[in-house]
Coordinates of C-alpha atoms in Angstrom, one line a residue:
Chain A
X136 CA 102.9 52.9 -50.9
X137 CA 104.0 49.8 -50.1
X138 CA 101.5 47.6 -48.7
X139 CA 102.8 45.5 -45.4
X140 CA 100.2 42.4 -45.2
X141 CA 100.9 39.9 -42.2
X142 CA 100.4 36.7 -41.5
X143 CA 97.2 35.4 -39.9
X144 CA 98.6 34.3 -37.3
X145 CA 100.2 37.1 -36.5
X146 CA 97.0 39.2 -36.5
X147 CA 95.6 36.8 -33.8
X148 CA 98.7 36.8 -32.1
X149 CA 98.0 40.3 -31.7
X150 CA 94.4 40.4 -30.3
X151 CA 95.7 37.6 -28.3
X152 CA 98.2 40.3 -26.2
X153 CA 95.4 43.0 -26.7
X154 CA 93.1 40.6 -24.8
X155 CA 95.0 39.0 -22.5
X156 CA 93.9 41.1 -19.3
X157 CA 90.0 40.6 -20.5
X158 CA 90.8 37.4 -20.6
X159 CA 92.5 37.0 -16.9
X160 CA 89.1 38.7 -16.1
X161 CA 86.1 36.4 -14.7
X162 CA 82.2 37.7 -14.9
X163 CA 78.5 36.5 -14.9
X164 CA 76.6 36.3 -17.7
X165 CA 72.8 35.8 -18.1
X166 CA 71.7 34.3 -21.4
X167 CA 69.6 31.6 -23.6
X168 CA 70.9 28.4 -24.7
X169 CA 71.1 28.4 -28.4
X170 CA 72.3 25.8 -30.6
X171 CA 73.5 23.9 -28.1
X172 CA 75.7 20.0 -27.8
X173 CA 77.9 18.2 -26.1
X174 CA 80.6 16.3 -28.1
X175 CA 83.9 14.5 -26.3
X176 CA 82.8 15.8 -22.8
X177 CA 82.8 19.4 -23.4
X178 CA 79.8 20.9 -24.2
X179 CA 79.3 23.8 -26.6
X180 CA 76.5 26.5 -27.7
X181 CA 76.2 30.1 -28.7
X182 CA 74.6 32.2 -25.9
X183 CA 72.0 34.9 -27.3
X184 CA 70.5 37.6 -25.8
X185 CA 66.9 38.5 -27.7
X186 CA 64.8 41.4 -27.5
X187 CA 61.3 41.8 -26.4
X188 CA 60.5 41.2 -30.9
X189 CA 62.9 37.6 -30.5
X190 CA 65.4 39.4 -32.7
X191 CA 68.9 37.9 -31.4
X192 CA 71.0 41.1 -30.1
X193 CA 73.5 39.4 -29.2
X194 CA 75.9 36.1 -29.5
X195 CA 78.7 34.8 -28.4
X196 CA 80.2 31.4 -28.5
X197 CA 80.4 29.5 -25.3
X198 CA 82.2 26.1 -24.4
X199 CA 81.7 24.3 -21.1
X200 CA 85.2 22.1 -20.9
X201 CA 84.1 18.5 -19.8
X202 CA 86.1 19.4 -16.3
X203 CA 84.1 22.5 -15.5
X204 CA 81.0 20.7 -17.2
X205 CA 81.2 17.7 -14.5
X206 CA 81.9 20.1 -11.8
X207 CA 79.1 22.0 -12.1
X208 CA 76.8 19.0 -12.6
X209 CA 77.9 17.7 -9.5
X210 CA 77.9 20.9 -7.7
X211 CA 74.1 21.1 -9.0
X212 CA 73.3 17.6 -7.7
X213 CA 74.6 18.7 -4.5
X214 CA 71.3 20.8 -5.2
X215 CA 68.9 18.1 -6.2
X216 CA 69.2 19.6 -9.6
X217 CA 70.2 19.1 -12.8
X218 CA 72.0 21.1 -14.8
X219 CA 69.3 21.7 -18.3
X220 CA 71.2 23.0 -21.3
X221 CA 68.7 22.5 -23.5
X222 CA 68.1 25.3 -26.2
X223 CA 66.4 28.2 -25.2
X224 CA 67.2 27.4 -21.4
X225 CA 68.4 30.8 -19.9
X226 CA 71.3 30.3 -17.4
X227 CA 73.3 32.0 -15.4
X228 CA 77.2 31.3 -16.5
X229 CA 80.4 32.9 -15.0
X230 CA 82.6 33.3 -17.6
X231 CA 85.7 34.3 -18.7
X232 CA 87.1 35.3 -22.1
X233 CA 89.1 32.8 -24.4
X234 CA 90.5 33.4 -28.0
X235 CA 91.6 30.5 -30.1
X236 CA 94.1 31.6 -33.0
X237 CA 91.7 28.8 -34.8
X238 CA 88.2 29.1 -33.5
X239 CA 88.0 32.4 -32.7
X240 CA 86.8 34.1 -29.6
X241 CA 84.3 32.5 -27.2
X242 CA 83.4 32.0 -23.8
X243 CA 84.6 29.7 -21.7
X244 CA 82.3 28.7 -18.9
X245 CA 83.4 28.3 -15.3
X246 CA 80.8 28.2 -13.1
X247 CA 76.8 28.4 -13.0
X248 CA 74.0 29.6 -10.7
X249 CA 71.4 26.8 -10.1
X250 CA 69.3 29.8 -9.0
X251 CA 68.4 31.6 -12.3
X252 CA 67.9 27.5 -13.8
X253 CA 65.4 27.6 -11.0
X254 CA 64.1 30.6 -11.4
X255 CA 63.5 30.7 -14.9
X256 CA 61.8 27.3 -14.7
X257 CA 59.4 28.5 -11.9
X258 CA 58.2 31.6 -14.1
X259 CA 57.7 29.5 -17.3
X260 CA 56.0 26.6 -14.6
X261 CA 54.0 30.0 -13.5
X262 CA 52.8 31.5 -16.6
X263 CA 52.1 28.3 -17.9
X264 CA 49.7 27.3 -15.0
X265 CA 48.0 31.2 -15.0
X266 CA 47.2 30.2 -18.6
X267 CA 45.8 26.7 -18.1
X268 CA 43.8 28.0 -14.5
X269 CA 42.4 31.1 -17.2
X270 CA 41.3 28.6 -19.5
X271 CA 39.4 26.3 -16.7
X272 CA 42.0 23.4 -17.8
X273 CA 42.3 22.0 -14.2
X274 CA 38.8 21.0 -13.8
X275 CA 38.1 19.3 -17.1
X276 CA 39.9 16.1 -16.0
X277 CA 38.6 16.2 -12.8
X278 CA 35.3 16.1 -13.7
X279 CA 35.4 12.5 -15.6
X280 CA 34.1 10.1 -13.7
X281 CA 36.7 7.2 -12.9
X282 CA 34.8 3.3 -12.3
X283 CA 35.2 2.8 -8.1
X284 CA 37.1 -0.2 -9.2
X285 CA 38.8 0.3 -12.5
X286 CA 40.6 -3.1 -13.6
X287 CA 42.1 -1.8 -16.7
X288 CA 44.7 0.7 -16.7
X289 CA 46.9 2.8 -18.9
X290 CA 50.4 3.0 -17.9
X291 CA 52.8 6.0 -19.1
X292 CA 56.1 5.8 -18.1
X293 CA 59.8 4.3 -19.0
X294 CA 59.4 0.5 -19.1
X295 CA 61.9 -0.7 -16.4
X296 CA 62.6 2.4 -14.6
X297 CA 62.3 1.9 -10.9
X298 CA 58.9 4.3 -10.8
X299 CA 57.7 1.3 -13.2
X300 CA 58.5 -1.0 -10.8
X301 CA 57.3 0.3 -7.6
X302 CA 53.8 0.7 -9.2
X303 CA 53.7 -2.7 -11.0
X304 CA 55.0 -4.3 -7.8
X305 CA 52.4 -2.8 -5.8
X306 CA 49.7 -3.8 -8.2
X307 CA 51.3 -7.1 -8.5
X308 CA 51.1 -7.9 -4.8
X309 CA 48.0 -6.5 -4.1
X310 CA 46.8 -10.1 -5.7
X311 CA 44.1 -8.3 -7.9
X312 CA 43.6 -9.0 -11.5
X313 CA 44.6 -5.3 -13.5
X314 CA 45.0 -5.8 -16.9
X315 CA 48.1 -2.6 -17.2
X316 CA 48.8 -1.1 -20.9
X317 CA 51.7 -0.3 -20.6
X318 CA 52.6 2.8 -23.5
X319 CA 56.4 3.2 -23.1
X320 CA 57.5 7.2 -22.7
X321 CA 60.4 9.6 -21.7
X322 CA 60.4 11.1 -19.1
X323 CA 62.8 13.6 -19.3
X324 CA 64.6 15.1 -21.2
X325 CA 63.9 16.4 -24.4
X326 CA 62.2 13.8 -25.9
X327 CA 59.4 13.7 -23.1
X328 CA 56.9 16.4 -24.7
X329 CA 56.8 14.1 -28.3
X330 CA 57.1 10.9 -26.1
X331 CA 54.6 11.7 -23.8
X332 CA 52.4 13.0 -26.1
X333 CA 52.8 9.7 -28.4
X334 CA 51.8 7.9 -25.2
X335 CA 48.7 9.1 -24.3
X336 CA 47.1 9.4 -28.3
X337 CA 48.2 5.8 -28.1
X338 CA 46.3 4.5 -24.9
X339 CA 43.4 7.0 -25.7
X340 CA 42.3 4.3 -28.5
X341 CA 42.4 1.4 -25.7
X342 CA 39.5 0.4 -23.3
X343 CA 41.1 1.6 -20.4
X344 CA 39.2 2.9 -17.6
X345 CA 42.1 5.0 -15.5
X346 CA 45.7 6.5 -17.0
X347 CA 48.6 6.8 -15.0
X348 CA 51.1 8.8 -15.6
X349 CA 54.5 8.0 -13.4
X350 CA 58.1 8.6 -12.7
X351 CA 60.6 8.3 -10.1
X352 CA 61.7 11.1 -7.6
X353 CA 64.5 13.3 -9.6
X354 CA 66.0 16.8 -9.6
X355 CA 64.4 19.4 -9.2
X356 CA 65.3 20.4 -13.0
X357 CA 64.0 16.5 -13.9
X358 CA 60.4 18.1 -13.1
X359 CA 61.1 20.3 -15.4
X360 CA 60.3 18.3 -18.3
X361 CA 56.8 16.9 -17.1
X362 CA 56.2 21.2 -16.9
X363 CA 55.1 21.2 -20.2
X364 CA 52.0 22.9 -21.6
X365 CA 51.4 20.9 -24.6
X366 CA 51.0 17.5 -22.5
X367 CA 48.8 19.5 -19.6
X368 CA 46.6 20.7 -22.5
X369 CA 46.7 16.9 -24.0
X370 CA 45.6 15.7 -20.5
X371 CA 43.0 18.6 -20.0
X372 CA 41.1 17.2 -23.2
X373 CA 41.8 13.7 -22.5
X374 CA 38.6 11.2 -22.8
X375 CA 39.8 9.3 -19.5
X376 CA 40.6 10.0 -16.4
X377 CA 44.6 10.8 -15.7
X378 CA 46.4 10.0 -12.3
X379 CA 50.0 11.0 -11.8
X380 CA 52.8 9.7 -10.0
X381 CA 55.5 11.4 -10.4
X382 CA 58.1 11.3 -7.8
X383 CA 58.3 14.5 -5.6
X384 CA 58.7 16.2 -2.0
X385 CA 57.6 19.8 -2.2
X386 CA 56.7 21.0 -5.4
X387 CA 54.0 19.8 -7.6
X388 CA 54.3 19.5 -11.6
X389 CA 52.1 21.2 -14.1
X390 CA 50.7 17.8 -15.1
X391 CA 49.1 17.5 -11.4
X392 CA 47.2 20.2 -11.4
X393 CA 45.0 19.1 -14.7
X394 CA 45.1 15.7 -13.6
X395 CA 41.8 14.1 -12.0
X396 CA 44.3 13.0 -9.3
X397 CA 47.9 13.5 -8.3
X398 CA 50.2 11.5 -5.9
X399 CA 53.5 11.9 -4.9
X400 CA 54.9 9.0 -5.9
X401 CA 54.5 6.4 -8.1
X402 CA 53.8 3.9 -4.8
X403 CA 51.1 6.1 -3.6
X404 CA 48.8 6.0 -6.6
X405 CA 48.7 2.4 -7.2
X406 CA 48.2 1.9 -3.2
X407 CA 45.3 4.4 -3.8
X408 CA 44.0 2.1 -6.2
X409 CA 44.6 -1.1 -4.4
X410 CA 43.3 0.6 -1.3
X411 CA 39.8 0.5 -3.2
X412 CA 39.8 -3.0 -4.0
X413 CA 40.3 -3.5 -0.7
X414 CA 37.8 -1.4 0.9
X415 CA 35.3 -3.1 -1.1
X416 CA 36.8 -6.7 -0.4
X417 CA 36.4 -6.0 3.2
X418 CA 32.7 -4.7 2.0
X419 CA 31.5 -7.6 0.2
X420 CA 33.3 -9.6 3.3
X421 CA 30.6 -7.9 5.6
X422 CA 27.8 -7.9 3.2
X423 CA 28.7 -11.6 3.3
X424 CA 28.8 -12.3 6.9
X425 CA 25.5 -9.8 7.1
X426 CA 23.9 -11.8 4.3
X427 CA 24.7 -15.2 6.2
X428 CA 22.8 -13.9 9.4
X429 CA 20.0 -12.2 7.9
X430 CA 19.2 -15.6 6.0
X431 CA 19.9 -17.8 8.7
X432 CA 17.8 -15.6 10.6
X433 CA 14.7 -15.6 8.4
X434 CA 15.5 -19.5 7.1
X435 CA 14.8 -20.0 11.4
X436 CA 11.5 -18.0 11.2
X437 CA 9.9 -19.6 8.2
X438 CA 10.8 -22.9 10.0
X439 CA 9.2 -22.1 12.8
X440 CA 6.5 -21.1 11.0
X441 CA 6.2 -24.2 8.7
X442 CA 6.3 -25.6 11.9
X443 CA 3.6 -23.6 13.9
X444 CA 1.4 -23.9 10.7
X445 CA 1.8 -27.5 10.6
X446 CA 0.9 -27.7 14.1
X447 CA -2.3 -25.6 13.3
X448 CA -3.2 -27.5 10.6
X449 CA -3.2 -30.4 12.2
X450 CA -4.8 -29.5 15.5
X451 CA -7.1 -26.7 13.9
X452 CA -9.5 -28.7 12.2
X453 CA -9.6 -31.3 15.8
X454 CA -10.5 -28.0 17.2
X455 CA -13.0 -26.1 15.2
X456 CA -15.0 -29.9 14.6
X457 CA -15.0 -30.3 18.7
X458 CA -16.1 -26.8 18.9
X459 CA -18.7 -27.5 16.6
X460 CA -20.2 -30.7 17.6
X461 CA -20.2 -29.4 21.3
X462 CA -21.6 -26.1 20.0
X463 CA -24.5 -28.8 18.1
X464 CA -24.5 -30.6 21.2
X465 CA -25.9 -27.6 23.1
X466 CA -28.1 -26.3 20.3
X467 CA -29.8 -29.8 20.4
X468 CA -30.0 -29.7 24.2
X469 CA -31.5 -26.0 24.0
X470 CA -33.8 -27.2 20.7
X471 CA -35.1 -30.1 23.2
X472 CA -35.7 -28.2 26.2
X473 CA -37.6 -25.7 24.5
X474 CA -39.6 -28.3 22.5
X475 CA -40.3 -29.8 26.1
X476 CA -41.7 -26.8 27.1
X477 CA -43.6 -25.5 24.2
X478 CA -45.0 -29.2 24.8
X479 CA -45.6 -28.9 28.4
X480 CA -47.3 -24.9 27.7
X481 CA -49.5 -26.4 25.1
X482 CA -50.4 -28.9 27.3
X483 CA -51.6 -26.4 29.9
X484 CA -53.5 -24.3 27.5
X485 CA -55.3 -27.5 26.3
X486 CA -56.2 -28.6 29.7
X487 CA -57.8 -25.0 30.2
X488 CA -59.8 -24.8 26.7
X489 CA -60.6 -28.7 27.7
X490 CA -62.0 -27.8 31.2
X491 CA -63.8 -24.4 29.7
X492 CA -65.4 -26.6 26.3
X493 CA -66.2 -29.0 29.3
X494 CA -67.9 -26.8 31.3
X495 CA -69.5 -24.3 29.0
X496 CA -71.6 -25.5 26.9
X497 CA -73.9 -27.5 29.7
X498 CA -73.3 -24.2 31.7
X499 CA -75.0 -22.1 28.6
X500 CA -77.7 -24.8 27.7
X501 CA -78.9 -24.4 31.1
X502 CA -79.2 -21.0 31.3
X503 CA -80.8 -20.5 28.1
X504 CA -83.2 -22.5 29.0
X505 CA -83.8 -21.6 32.3
X506 CA -84.3 -18.2 30.5
X507 CA -86.5 -19.9 28.0
X508 CA -88.5 -21.6 30.9
X509 CA -88.5 -18.3 32.5
X510 CA -89.7 -16.7 29.5
X511 CA -92.2 -19.5 28.8
X512 CA -94.0 -19.0 32.3
X513 CA -94.1 -15.1 31.6
X514 CA -95.7 -15.7 28.9
X515 CA -97.6 -17.9 30.4
X516 CA -98.6 -15.9 32.9
X517 CA -99.2 -13.1 31.6
X518 CA -101.3 -14.8 29.0
X519 CA -103.3 -16.3 31.2
X520 CA -103.9 -12.7 32.9
X521 CA -105.1 -11.1 30.0
X522 CA -107.0 -13.8 29.0
X523 CA -109.4 -13.6 32.7
X524 CA -109.2 -9.7 31.9
X525 CA -110.5 -10.1 28.3
X526 CA -112.9 -12.9 28.5
X527 CA -115.8 -10.7 29.8
X528 CA -115.1 -8.5 26.7
X529 CA -114.2 -11.4 24.5
X530 CA -117.3 -11.7 22.2
X531 CA -117.2 -7.9 21.7
X532 CA -113.5 -8.0 20.5
X533 CA -114.0 -11.1 18.4
X534 CA -116.4 -8.9 16.6
X535 CA -114.2 -6.4 16.2
X536 CA -111.5 -8.5 15.2
X537 CA -110.3 -8.1 12.3
X538 CA -107.5 -9.7 10.4
X539 CA -106.0 -6.4 8.2
X540 CA -106.2 -4.4 11.7
X541 CA -104.5 -7.4 13.2
X542 CA -101.6 -7.4 10.8
X543 CA -101.5 -4.2 10.5
X544 CA -101.0 -4.1 14.3
X545 CA -98.7 -6.3 14.1
X546 CA -96.6 -4.5 12.1
X547 CA -96.4 -1.6 14.4
X548 CA -95.6 -3.6 17.4
X549 CA -92.3 -4.7 15.4
X550 CA -89.9 -5.2 17.8
X551 CA -90.8 -7.6 20.8
X552 CA -94.3 -8.7 19.3
X553 CA -92.3 -9.5 16.5
X554 CA -90.1 -11.6 18.2
X555 CA -92.8 -13.3 20.4
X556 CA -95.1 -14.1 17.4
X557 CA -91.8 -15.9 15.4
X558 CA -91.3 -17.6 19.1
X559 CA -94.5 -18.9 19.0
X560 CA -95.2 -19.6 15.8
X561 CA -91.7 -21.7 16.2
X562 CA -93.3 -23.2 19.2
X563 CA -96.2 -23.8 17.3
X564 CA -95.1 -25.5 15.0
X565 CA -92.8 -27.4 17.3
X566 CA -95.4 -28.6 18.7
X567 CA -97.2 -29.3 15.8
X568 CA -94.7 -30.8 14.7
X569 CA -94.1 -33.0 17.7
X570 CA -98.0 -33.5 17.5
X571 CA -98.3 -34.4 14.1
X572 CA -95.2 -37.1 14.7
X573 CA -97.1 -38.3 17.7
X574 CA -100.0 -38.2 15.7
X575 CA -98.6 -40.1 13.0
X576 CA -97.2 -42.8 15.1
X577 CA -100.3 -43.1 17.2
X578 CA -102.0 -42.6 13.3
X579 CA -102.0 -46.7 12.9
X580 CA -103.6 -47.6 16.8
X581 CA -105.4 -44.9 16.8
X582 CA -109.1 -45.4 15.4
X583 CA -110.4 -42.8 12.8
X584 CA -113.0 -41.2 15.8
X585 CA -110.5 -41.1 17.8
X586 CA -108.3 -39.6 15.7
X587 CA -110.9 -37.1 14.6
X588 CA -112.0 -36.1 18.2
X589 CA -108.3 -35.7 18.9
X590 CA -108.3 -33.4 16.0
X591 CA -111.1 -31.3 17.1
X592 CA -109.4 -31.5 20.6
X593 CA -106.6 -29.9 19.5
X594 CA -108.5 -27.4 17.0
X595 CA -109.9 -26.1 20.1
X596 CA -106.7 -26.5 21.6
X597 CA -105.5 -23.8 18.5
X598 CA -108.6 -21.9 19.1
X599 CA -107.6 -20.9 22.4
X600 CA -104.2 -20.3 21.1
X601 CA -105.7 -18.0 18.8
X602 CA -107.7 -16.5 21.7
X603 CA -104.9 -16.3 23.5
X604 CA -103.2 -14.1 20.4
X605 CA -106.1 -11.7 20.0
X606 CA -106.0 -10.9 23.8
X607 CA -102.3 -9.6 23.1
X608 CA -103.5 -7.5 19.9
X609 CA -102.7 -4.0 21.5
X610 CA -106.5 -2.3 19.8
X611 CA -107.7 -4.6 22.5
X612 CA -105.0 -2.6 24.9
X613 CA -106.0 0.3 23.3
X614 CA -109.7 -0.1 23.8
X615 CA -108.5 -1.1 27.3
X616 CA -107.8 2.2 28.1
X617 CA -104.0 2.4 26.8
X618 CA -102.9 4.7 24.5
X619 CA -99.9 4.6 21.6
X620 CA -97.8 8.0 21.8
X621 CA -95.6 8.6 18.5
X622 CA -93.2 11.5 18.0
X623 CA -92.9 14.0 15.0
X624 CA -91.4 11.3 12.8
X625 CA -94.0 8.3 13.3
X626 CA -91.6 6.9 15.8
X627 CA -93.0 5.0 19.3
X628 CA -92.2 6.6 22.2
X629 CA -91.5 4.1 25.0
X630 CA -89.5 6.4 27.6
X631 CA -89.7 10.4 28.4
X632 CA -86.2 10.7 27.2
X633 CA -87.6 10.3 23.6
X634 CA -89.1 13.3 23.6
X635 CA -88.1 16.7 24.4
X636 CA -90.3 19.6 25.9
X637 CA -92.5 21.7 23.0
X638 CA -92.1 18.7 21.0
X639 CA -95.8 18.4 19.2
X640 CA -96.7 14.0 19.9
X641 CA -99.6 12.2 18.6
X642 CA -101.7 9.7 20.9
X643 CA -103.6 7.0 19.5
X644 CA -106.7 6.0 20.8
X645 CA -108.8 2.9 20.1
X646 CA -111.1 5.2 18.2
X647 CA -108.8 7.7 16.9
X648 CA -105.8 10.0 17.4
X649 CA -105.0 13.1 19.3
X650 CA -102.2 16.0 18.6
X651 CA -100.7 17.1 21.7
X652 CA -98.0 19.4 22.9
X653 CA -95.3 18.6 25.6
X654 CA -95.3 21.2 28.3
X655 CA -93.7 19.1 31.0
X656 CA -92.2 15.7 31.6
X657 CA -92.4 14.1 35.2
X658 CA -90.2 10.6 36.0
X659 CA -91.4 8.1 37.9
X660 CA -90.8 7.9 41.1
X661 CA -89.9 4.6 42.0
Chain B
X91 CA 8.6 -26.2 -12.0
X92 CA 6.8 -23.1 -11.6
X93 CA 3.8 -22.3 -13.6
X94 CA 2.7 -18.8 -15.2
X95 CA 0.0 -18.8 -12.0
X96 CA 2.2 -20.4 -9.1
X97 CA 1.8 -18.6 -6.3
X98 CA 5.1 -16.8 -4.6
X99 CA 6.2 -18.2 -1.5
X100 CA 4.7 -14.6 0.7
X101 CA 1.8 -15.5 -1.6
X102 CA 1.4 -18.6 -0.1
X103 CA 2.3 -18.2 3.9
X104 CA -0.7 -15.1 3.1
X105 CA -3.2 -17.7 1.8
X106 CA -2.0 -19.8 4.9
X107 CA -2.1 -17.8 7.3
X108 CA -5.8 -16.9 6.3
X109 CA -6.6 -20.6 6.1
X110 CA -5.0 -21.1 9.8
X111 CA -6.8 -18.0 11.0
X112 CA -9.7 -19.4 10.5
X113 CA -9.2 -22.4 11.8
X114 CA -8.2 -20.5 15.0
X115 CA -11.6 -18.7 15.1
X116 CA -14.1 -21.6 14.3
X117 CA -14.7 -19.6 11.2
X118 CA -14.4 -22.2 8.6
X119 CA -17.5 -23.3 7.4
X120 CA -17.2 -27.1 7.6
X121 CA -17.8 -28.2 4.0
X122 CA -15.0 -26.2 3.6
X123 CA -13.1 -27.7 6.1
X124 CA -11.7 -30.8 4.5
X125 CA -10.7 -28.5 1.4
X126 CA -9.4 -26.3 3.7
X127 CA -7.2 -28.3 5.6
X128 CA -6.1 -30.1 2.1
X129 CA -4.9 -26.7 1.0
X130 CA -3.1 -26.3 4.3
X131 CA -0.8 -29.8 4.3
X132 CA -0.2 -29.3 0.4
X133 CA 0.9 -25.2 1.1
X134 CA 3.0 -26.3 4.3
X135 CA 4.5 -29.2 2.0
X136 CA 5.5 -27.0 -0.9
X137 CA 6.5 -23.8 1.5
X138 CA 8.9 -26.7 2.8
X139 CA 10.2 -27.8 0.0
X140 CA 10.6 -24.3 -1.4
X141 CA 12.3 -23.6 1.9
X142 CA 14.8 -26.6 1.6
X143 CA 15.6 -25.6 -1.8
X144 CA 16.2 -22.0 -1.4
X145 CA 18.3 -22.8 1.8
X146 CA 20.4 -25.8 -0.7
X147 CA 20.6 -23.3 -3.3
X148 CA 21.9 -20.9 -0.6
X149 CA 24.8 -22.8 1.0
X150 CA 25.7 -23.3 -2.4
X151 CA 26.2 -19.9 -3.3
X152 CA 27.7 -19.3 0.5
X153 CA 29.9 -22.2 -0.7
X154 CA 30.5 -20.8 -4.2
X155 CA 31.5 -17.5 -2.3
X156 CA 34.1 -19.0 0.3
X157 CA 35.5 -21.1 -2.6
X158 CA 36.5 -18.4 -4.8

């Protein structure tokens, strides 16, 4: 059998014919972009479907022609989105089949569904957020301490972009001396992750207080590039606080969650920074003003104090001296008064004493001499009496008079007699002296005979006196009938009070003694 | 100008107070009066000088603050 060979073009023509009914049909396909590339205004890629294991289970080439591409992009823009055609992006395309003899079967994209793109992005973002939150990475950068007034700033953004300009301008117009280290980075597009990570690494080596990641407003899909897990993890582990100013109205980027603080726009981030300086400036101004006021007050107080102290030190001593002098004068006056008072007292006292001294001795002498005269008279009268009484028995008495007895009796008569004897002796001696003095004076004048006569007379007088003495001898009294009474212990009893009843007494008479007992006592009735 | 044992402003004020109080209450012994007065006058002079010096410094500081 002869084989029939067809031209390849005949085959492709036939396939074209067969596919003709299908090619006019349009259908929605949901698939993942792979090996995408844009060339000559058109976009070429493969749409693939993978199973759970990531294995490709279906793959069809796909083209978006320039026309459709720009139409779709406009439509996306109208919903503030970008058409994202990076590899791995899940897309929802309205397609039709096309078959080219040269390029084979492929899908031609007519339209794209933005909600698929968004949904996919949201899904992915949620996954990233859940994962980061579970690991506690939202908090790590927030826990870093931001200096209250950070001046050295790290800035990661696209240099020259609107966001960059907004940020720089806000800081510049504030007038504060910020030092900004710019790390230029792409903040959208495929290179975002790599570029931002490199910028973060660069700034990590610099001495900055705070790092900003800013980018301007864009479509929702623009944001997608910053919903990046790798960048988020890097920020979470960063040793410097990171503030984000990623322009968006309602949505938040993944970076906003892990950042130390996030702001809706670059300008807002810069303004917060400036606000801190403005506030500090205001506080400093207030403090300066307070300081001035307080200082002026304190200065015033101290000046017044010194002025007062000056017055005090000028007047105080004078006052003190016045007070002291016045006190001294007072004391002097008091002293004078007291001395005068004392002198007067002493004078009065002295006067009294003088008077007393004047009056007493003569009075006393008078009393004493009177007493002496009285005694002398009494003695004389007694003596005379006794002399007259005893003259009769004088001779008898003379015989019986014995010196020894006299002496013994004198001893017995201790008190009064002794005293009287003394007085008498004294008188005698005085008299003798007087006489002897008289004699001495007279001696020269007198002749021996007269002297002898005088001596004889004196002897006779003396003898008389001896007689008087003898007359008062108690023995004589005893002879006259008087008795001496002695108690048991030999004491002389002078009063009935000296003895009690039933006591034995000794009565001495002239010629002996009697022992008797007292039976009764009777006082003299006088 | 300040020695190691120089009294501070406050200590000088306290010392001056002490002297003035003693004067006011006439407690200063007359023997010490001249000495106290001399010391008081010296303290006042020193305090006044110190105050003037501080005032100058403070005003300068404020001036610097304002010229910034």
